[in-house]
Short mmCIF file of C-alpha atoms in Angstrom, two decimals:
data_model
loop_
_atom_site.label_atom_id
_atom_site.label_comp_id
_atom_site.label_asym_id
_atom_site.label_seq_id
_atom_site.Cartn_x
_atom_site.Cartn_y
_atom_site.Cartn_z
CA UNK A 1 -37.83 17.59 -61.10
CA UNK A 2 -34.56 18.24 -63.12
CA UNK A 3 -33.01 21.03 -60.09
CA UNK A 4 -34.55 18.39 -57.63
CA UNK A 5 -32.31 15.23 -59.16
CA UNK A 6 -29.49 17.91 -59.34
CA UNK A 7 -29.76 18.51 -55.83
CA UNK A 8 -30.62 15.07 -54.48
CA UNK A 9 -27.67 14.14 -56.56
CA UNK A 10 -24.99 16.67 -54.88
CA UNK A 11 -26.07 15.97 -50.90
CA UNK A 12 -25.85 11.76 -51.86
CA UNK A 13 -22.38 12.56 -52.76
CA UNK A 14 -21.87 14.63 -50.34
CA UNK A 15 -23.05 12.43 -47.79
CA UNK A 16 -21.16 9.68 -49.29
CA UNK A 17 -17.62 11.45 -49.38
CA UNK A 18 -18.20 12.61 -45.81
CA UNK A 19 -17.61 16.27 -47.38
CA UNK A 20 -20.09 18.24 -47.50
CA UNK A 21 -18.17 21.43 -49.54
CA UNK A 22 -20.84 23.98 -49.88
CA UNK A 23 -22.40 27.19 -47.71
CA UNK A 24 -26.19 26.24 -46.62
CA UNK A 25 -28.02 23.28 -46.56
CA UNK A 26 -31.76 22.45 -46.16
CA UNK A 27 -33.55 19.22 -45.66
CA UNK A 28 -36.83 18.11 -44.71
CA UNK A 29 -37.33 14.24 -45.12
CA UNK A 30 -41.17 13.21 -43.30
CA UNK A 31 -40.06 10.02 -43.92
CA UNK A 32 -37.30 7.47 -44.52
CA UNK A 33 -37.35 3.48 -44.13
CA UNK A 34 -34.52 0.98 -44.56
CA UNK A 35 -34.44 -2.56 -44.77
CA UNK A 36 -33.06 -6.02 -45.64
CA UNK A 37 -30.63 -3.41 -48.06
CA UNK A 38 -33.80 -1.40 -49.75
CA UNK A 39 -34.90 1.71 -48.57
CA UNK A 40 -37.49 4.36 -49.52
CA UNK A 41 -38.15 7.52 -48.10
CA UNK A 42 -40.50 11.85 -48.95
CA UNK A 43 -38.48 14.46 -49.35
CA UNK A 44 -40.72 17.37 -48.54
CA UNK A 45 -37.31 20.35 -49.51
CA UNK A 46 -33.92 20.11 -50.28
CA UNK A 47 -31.86 23.84 -50.79
CA UNK A 48 -28.35 23.65 -50.98
CA UNK A 49 -26.08 26.89 -51.44
CA UNK A 50 -22.57 26.56 -52.50
CA UNK A 51 -19.72 28.88 -53.66
CA UNK A 52 -19.14 27.57 -57.13
CA UNK A 53 -21.99 28.11 -58.96
CA UNK A 54 -24.19 25.98 -57.50
CA UNK A 55 -27.68 26.39 -56.63
CA UNK A 56 -31.13 24.66 -55.69
CA UNK A 57 -33.73 24.33 -54.27
CA UNK A 58 -36.93 22.30 -53.94
CA UNK A 59 -39.89 22.62 -51.30
CA UNK A 60 -43.13 20.65 -51.92
CA UNK A 61 -46.49 22.56 -51.15
CA UNK A 62 -47.21 19.75 -48.84
CA UNK A 63 -46.06 16.87 -47.83
CA UNK A 64 -49.08 14.76 -49.95
CA UNK A 65 -46.83 15.95 -52.81
CA UNK A 66 -43.37 15.16 -51.68
CA UNK A 67 -40.69 13.65 -53.63
CA UNK A 68 -40.71 9.52 -53.45
CA UNK A 69 -37.05 8.09 -53.32
CA UNK A 70 -35.78 4.46 -53.29
CA UNK A 71 -32.23 3.40 -52.13
CA UNK A 72 -30.46 0.12 -52.24
CA UNK A 73 -27.26 -1.17 -51.29
CA UNK A 74 -24.63 -4.30 -52.87
CA UNK A 75 -21.32 -4.77 -50.96
CA UNK A 76 -19.58 -1.69 -51.24
CA UNK A 77 -22.40 0.48 -53.81
CA UNK A 78 -25.13 2.39 -52.90
CA UNK A 79 -27.07 3.05 -55.58
CA UNK A 80 -30.21 6.39 -55.26
CA UNK A 81 -33.38 6.80 -57.61
CA UNK A 82 -36.03 8.83 -57.94
CA UNK A 83 -37.85 8.57 -60.82
CA UNK A 84 -36.18 7.45 -63.90
CA UNK A 85 -32.79 9.12 -62.94
CA UNK A 86 -30.18 6.65 -61.13
CA UNK A 87 -26.85 7.70 -59.21
CA UNK A 88 -24.84 5.21 -57.58
CA UNK A 89 -21.76 5.23 -54.92
CA UNK A 90 -19.71 2.29 -56.12
CA UNK A 91 -17.18 2.42 -52.34
CA UNK A 92 -19.56 4.22 -49.86
CA UNK A 93 -18.95 4.58 -46.47
CA UNK A 94 -19.47 3.38 -43.79
CA UNK A 95 -22.50 5.47 -42.30
CA UNK A 96 -24.38 3.90 -45.21
CA UNK A 97 -22.14 0.32 -45.89
CA UNK A 98 -23.07 -0.79 -42.39
CA UNK A 99 -26.33 0.00 -41.90
CA UNK A 100 -28.73 -2.51 -41.22
CA UNK A 101 -32.14 -1.02 -41.06
CA UNK A 102 -33.75 2.37 -40.40
CA UNK A 103 -37.05 3.96 -39.63
CA UNK A 104 -36.74 8.23 -39.83
CA UNK A 105 -39.76 10.73 -39.39
CA UNK A 106 -39.97 14.01 -39.51
CA UNK A 107 -36.11 14.49 -39.69
CA UNK A 108 -35.13 18.86 -40.27
CA UNK A 109 -31.75 19.56 -40.94
CA UNK A 110 -30.55 23.80 -41.65
CA UNK A 111 -26.76 23.55 -41.85
CA UNK A 112 -25.57 27.06 -41.80
CA UNK A 113 -28.47 29.09 -40.40
CA UNK A 114 -27.74 31.83 -39.99
CA UNK A 115 -24.67 31.65 -37.19
CA UNK A 116 -26.02 28.31 -36.18
CA UNK A 117 -26.79 24.88 -37.05
CA UNK A 118 -29.82 23.12 -36.40
CA UNK A 119 -30.50 19.36 -35.73
CA UNK A 120 -34.27 17.70 -35.19
CA UNK A 121 -35.73 13.92 -35.70
CA UNK A 122 -39.67 13.50 -34.38
CA UNK A 123 -38.84 9.50 -34.30
CA UNK A 124 -35.54 7.06 -34.79
CA UNK A 125 -35.44 3.30 -34.90
CA UNK A 126 -31.65 2.71 -35.75
CA UNK A 127 -29.37 -0.82 -35.81
CA UNK A 128 -26.28 0.18 -37.45
CA UNK A 129 -22.68 -1.51 -37.03
CA UNK A 130 -20.89 0.67 -35.22
CA UNK A 131 -23.55 1.97 -32.60
CA UNK A 132 -25.76 -1.42 -32.10
CA UNK A 133 -29.64 -0.27 -31.66
CA UNK A 134 -31.12 2.70 -31.22
CA UNK A 135 -34.41 4.32 -30.51
CA UNK A 136 -35.68 7.78 -29.89
CA UNK A 137 -38.20 10.25 -29.70
CA UNK A 138 -38.02 13.77 -29.51
CA UNK A 139 -34.60 14.59 -30.99
CA UNK A 140 -32.86 18.15 -30.63
CA UNK A 141 -30.05 19.77 -31.13
CA UNK A 142 -28.62 23.48 -31.96
CA UNK A 143 -24.71 24.40 -32.83
CA UNK A 144 -22.98 27.85 -33.34
CA UNK A 145 -21.97 28.45 -36.72
CA UNK A 146 -18.74 31.09 -38.06
CA UNK A 147 -20.86 32.38 -40.27
CA UNK A 148 -19.24 33.00 -43.95
CA UNK A 149 -17.01 30.35 -43.15
CA UNK A 150 -18.84 27.61 -44.97
CA UNK A 151 -19.58 23.78 -44.32
CA UNK A 152 -18.33 20.91 -44.33
CA UNK A 153 -18.97 17.77 -42.14
CA UNK A 154 -15.49 17.98 -39.43
CA UNK A 155 -16.31 21.83 -39.36
CA UNK A 156 -19.93 20.88 -38.14
CA UNK A 157 -18.61 18.14 -35.74
CA UNK A 158 -16.00 20.83 -34.54
CA UNK A 159 -18.23 23.74 -34.29
CA UNK A 160 -20.74 21.31 -32.10
CA UNK A 161 -17.99 20.72 -29.53
CA UNK A 162 -17.35 24.33 -29.22
CA UNK A 163 -21.27 25.46 -27.89
CA UNK A 164 -24.04 23.09 -28.48
CA UNK A 165 -27.16 22.75 -26.61
CA UNK A 166 -29.43 19.29 -26.92
CA UNK A 167 -32.79 17.86 -25.96
CA UNK A 168 -34.21 14.47 -26.45
CA UNK A 169 -37.85 13.26 -25.06
CA UNK A 170 -36.71 10.00 -24.67
CA UNK A 171 -34.52 6.93 -26.04
CA UNK A 172 -33.71 3.63 -25.63
CA UNK A 173 -30.65 1.28 -25.07
CA UNK A 174 -30.52 -2.34 -25.41
CA UNK A 175 -28.81 -4.52 -22.48
CA UNK A 176 -29.00 -2.38 -19.78
CA UNK A 177 -31.87 -3.75 -18.25
CA UNK A 178 -29.96 -3.52 -15.01
CA UNK A 179 -26.98 -1.17 -15.41
CA UNK A 180 -28.66 1.93 -13.65
CA UNK A 181 -30.77 -0.25 -11.04
CA UNK A 182 -26.87 -1.12 -10.15
CA UNK A 183 -25.35 1.67 -10.09
CA UNK A 184 -28.08 3.39 -7.86
CA UNK A 185 -28.12 0.65 -5.54
CA UNK A 186 -24.25 -0.62 -5.70
CA UNK A 187 -25.62 -4.29 -5.77
CA UNK A 188 -25.49 -6.51 -8.81
CA UNK A 189 -28.62 -7.55 -10.68
CA UNK A 190 -29.01 -10.93 -13.03
CA UNK A 191 -31.57 -9.59 -15.04
CA UNK A 192 -34.54 -12.65 -16.81
CA UNK A 193 -33.71 -11.27 -20.45
CA UNK A 194 -32.54 -8.11 -22.43
CA UNK A 195 -34.54 -5.57 -22.20
CA UNK A 196 -34.43 -1.75 -23.65
CA UNK A 197 -33.50 0.69 -20.51
CA UNK A 198 -35.64 3.80 -20.96
CA UNK A 199 -34.24 7.21 -20.69
CA UNK A 200 -35.72 10.57 -20.88
CA UNK A 201 -36.08 14.04 -20.55
CA UNK A 202 -32.01 14.34 -21.76
CA UNK A 203 -30.29 17.49 -21.57
CA UNK A 204 -26.93 17.74 -22.87
CA UNK A 205 -24.79 20.96 -22.88
CA UNK A 206 -21.51 21.51 -24.46
CA UNK A 207 -18.72 24.40 -24.30
CA UNK A 208 -15.29 24.17 -25.64
CA UNK A 209 -15.61 20.64 -25.23
CA UNK A 210 -16.10 20.18 -21.61
CA UNK A 211 -19.78 19.14 -21.34
CA UNK A 212 -22.41 18.89 -18.75
CA UNK A 213 -25.73 15.77 -19.07
CA UNK A 214 -28.69 15.05 -17.33
CA UNK A 215 -31.49 12.42 -17.63
CA UNK A 216 -33.95 10.71 -16.57
CA UNK A 217 -34.39 7.29 -15.56
CA UNK A 218 -37.67 4.82 -15.79
CA UNK A 219 -37.57 2.85 -12.94
CA UNK A 220 -35.84 5.42 -11.10
CA UNK A 221 -38.65 7.96 -9.68
CA UNK A 222 -37.90 11.62 -8.73
CA UNK A 223 -33.52 11.72 -9.43
CA UNK A 224 -31.83 11.81 -11.79
CA UNK A 225 -27.95 10.88 -13.57
CA UNK A 226 -25.97 13.97 -13.91
CA UNK A 227 -22.51 13.35 -15.71
CA UNK A 228 -20.08 15.77 -16.51
CA UNK A 229 -16.83 15.76 -18.65
CA UNK A 230 -14.87 16.84 -21.69
CA UNK A 231 -14.52 15.30 -25.19
CA UNK A 232 -12.49 15.40 -28.28
CA UNK A 233 -12.84 14.38 -31.76
CA UNK A 234 -10.63 13.62 -34.55
CA UNK A 235 -12.53 13.13 -37.84
CA UNK A 236 -10.01 12.78 -40.22
CA UNK A 237 -8.59 9.51 -38.03
CA UNK A 238 -12.01 8.74 -36.98
CA UNK A 239 -11.84 8.39 -33.52
CA UNK A 240 -12.63 10.22 -30.33
CA UNK A 241 -11.76 10.61 -26.66
CA UNK A 242 -14.09 11.15 -23.84
CA UNK A 243 -13.36 11.98 -19.81
CA UNK A 244 -16.07 10.72 -17.48
CA UNK A 245 -14.91 13.23 -14.42
CA UNK A 246 -18.16 12.81 -12.47
CA UNK A 247 -21.33 10.81 -12.57
CA UNK A 248 -24.22 11.02 -10.00
CA UNK A 249 -27.28 9.81 -9.49
CA UNK A 250 -29.44 12.27 -7.21
CA UNK A 251 -27.09 13.10 -4.49
CA UNK A 252 -25.12 9.62 -5.32
CA UNK A 253 -22.13 9.41 -6.82
CA UNK A 254 -21.56 6.07 -9.31
CA UNK A 255 -18.77 7.22 -11.34
CA UNK A 256 -16.68 4.38 -10.62
CA UNK A 257 -19.63 1.90 -11.14
CA UNK A 258 -20.75 3.16 -14.74
CA UNK A 259 -17.29 3.12 -15.75
CA UNK A 260 -17.39 -0.31 -14.86
CA UNK A 261 -20.35 -1.00 -16.31
CA UNK A 262 -19.05 1.03 -19.21
CA UNK A 263 -16.29 -1.06 -20.49
CA UNK A 264 -18.82 -4.22 -20.27
CA UNK A 265 -21.37 -3.32 -22.00
CA UNK A 266 -19.12 -1.31 -24.64
CA UNK A 267 -18.46 -3.19 -27.73
CA UNK A 268 -14.74 -3.27 -27.74
CA UNK A 269 -13.53 -3.05 -31.33
CA UNK A 270 -15.10 0.42 -31.07
CA UNK A 271 -14.33 1.06 -27.77
CA UNK A 272 -11.44 1.30 -25.00
CA UNK A 273 -12.24 2.06 -21.79
CA UNK A 274 -9.18 3.03 -19.22
CA UNK A 275 -10.87 5.36 -16.36
CA UNK A 276 -11.53 7.76 -16.62
CA UNK A 277 -11.29 7.87 -20.75
CA UNK A 278 -13.27 6.36 -23.16
CA UNK A 279 -11.44 5.70 -26.60
CA UNK A 280 -13.97 5.77 -29.40
CA UNK A 281 -13.08 5.28 -32.98
CA UNK A 282 -15.29 4.16 -35.87
#
């Protein structure tokens, strides 16, 4: 139990500071829920390797014997508790303080596992001030990692932008009910109510910042939405620049329509759309 507490405290501090100053991380989180400033979860595996002499490892034999933990938030302070041990971060970062609610199932993270980073989650329902509402299932991502260079949050992002692949079985985005239908037929549609737009079988590949993405859209059979462009991120200044070169729905070019829709739909406090660029801050 003492090893588990130490490892969890180290990981919690690392997430709070956005700097994972460690060589390797392995996490299995079967369940995590957060709502109304309180949350709880179940930890099945946590392994940390550092170059400053603190190596911790915890693995539960089965999901039934996994360690339960609680988390609570008051203002900028976030408290993490397990058994009789509590860790409090008095000035947590936006990742935690701007989280409205979350339901995460079957989260698996392997950072610096050989020459790759691997991420996977079975289901995520998330509401965050910066991203809005997100529902996704079957998310996986693999990024290259230069073995022996250690791990930091900014390094993970940089490495994923050099070479990575991602897949999602499905995800939903809010207030987009007519977005892709409009793009396909080129005629504005006035929806009766705001609903979730379901996107399926998303595939993403990034090579040296250049990305290719394809996905299917519920309600538009037999065709795929494909997009390509470039993305750059500046983690120190919390900003990213996305260049959209081309968007096609089947054989129909919809780049201009999509950019106009994004300009209307994306929250202006975090996004600025100036075709072909999208500027994001957080």
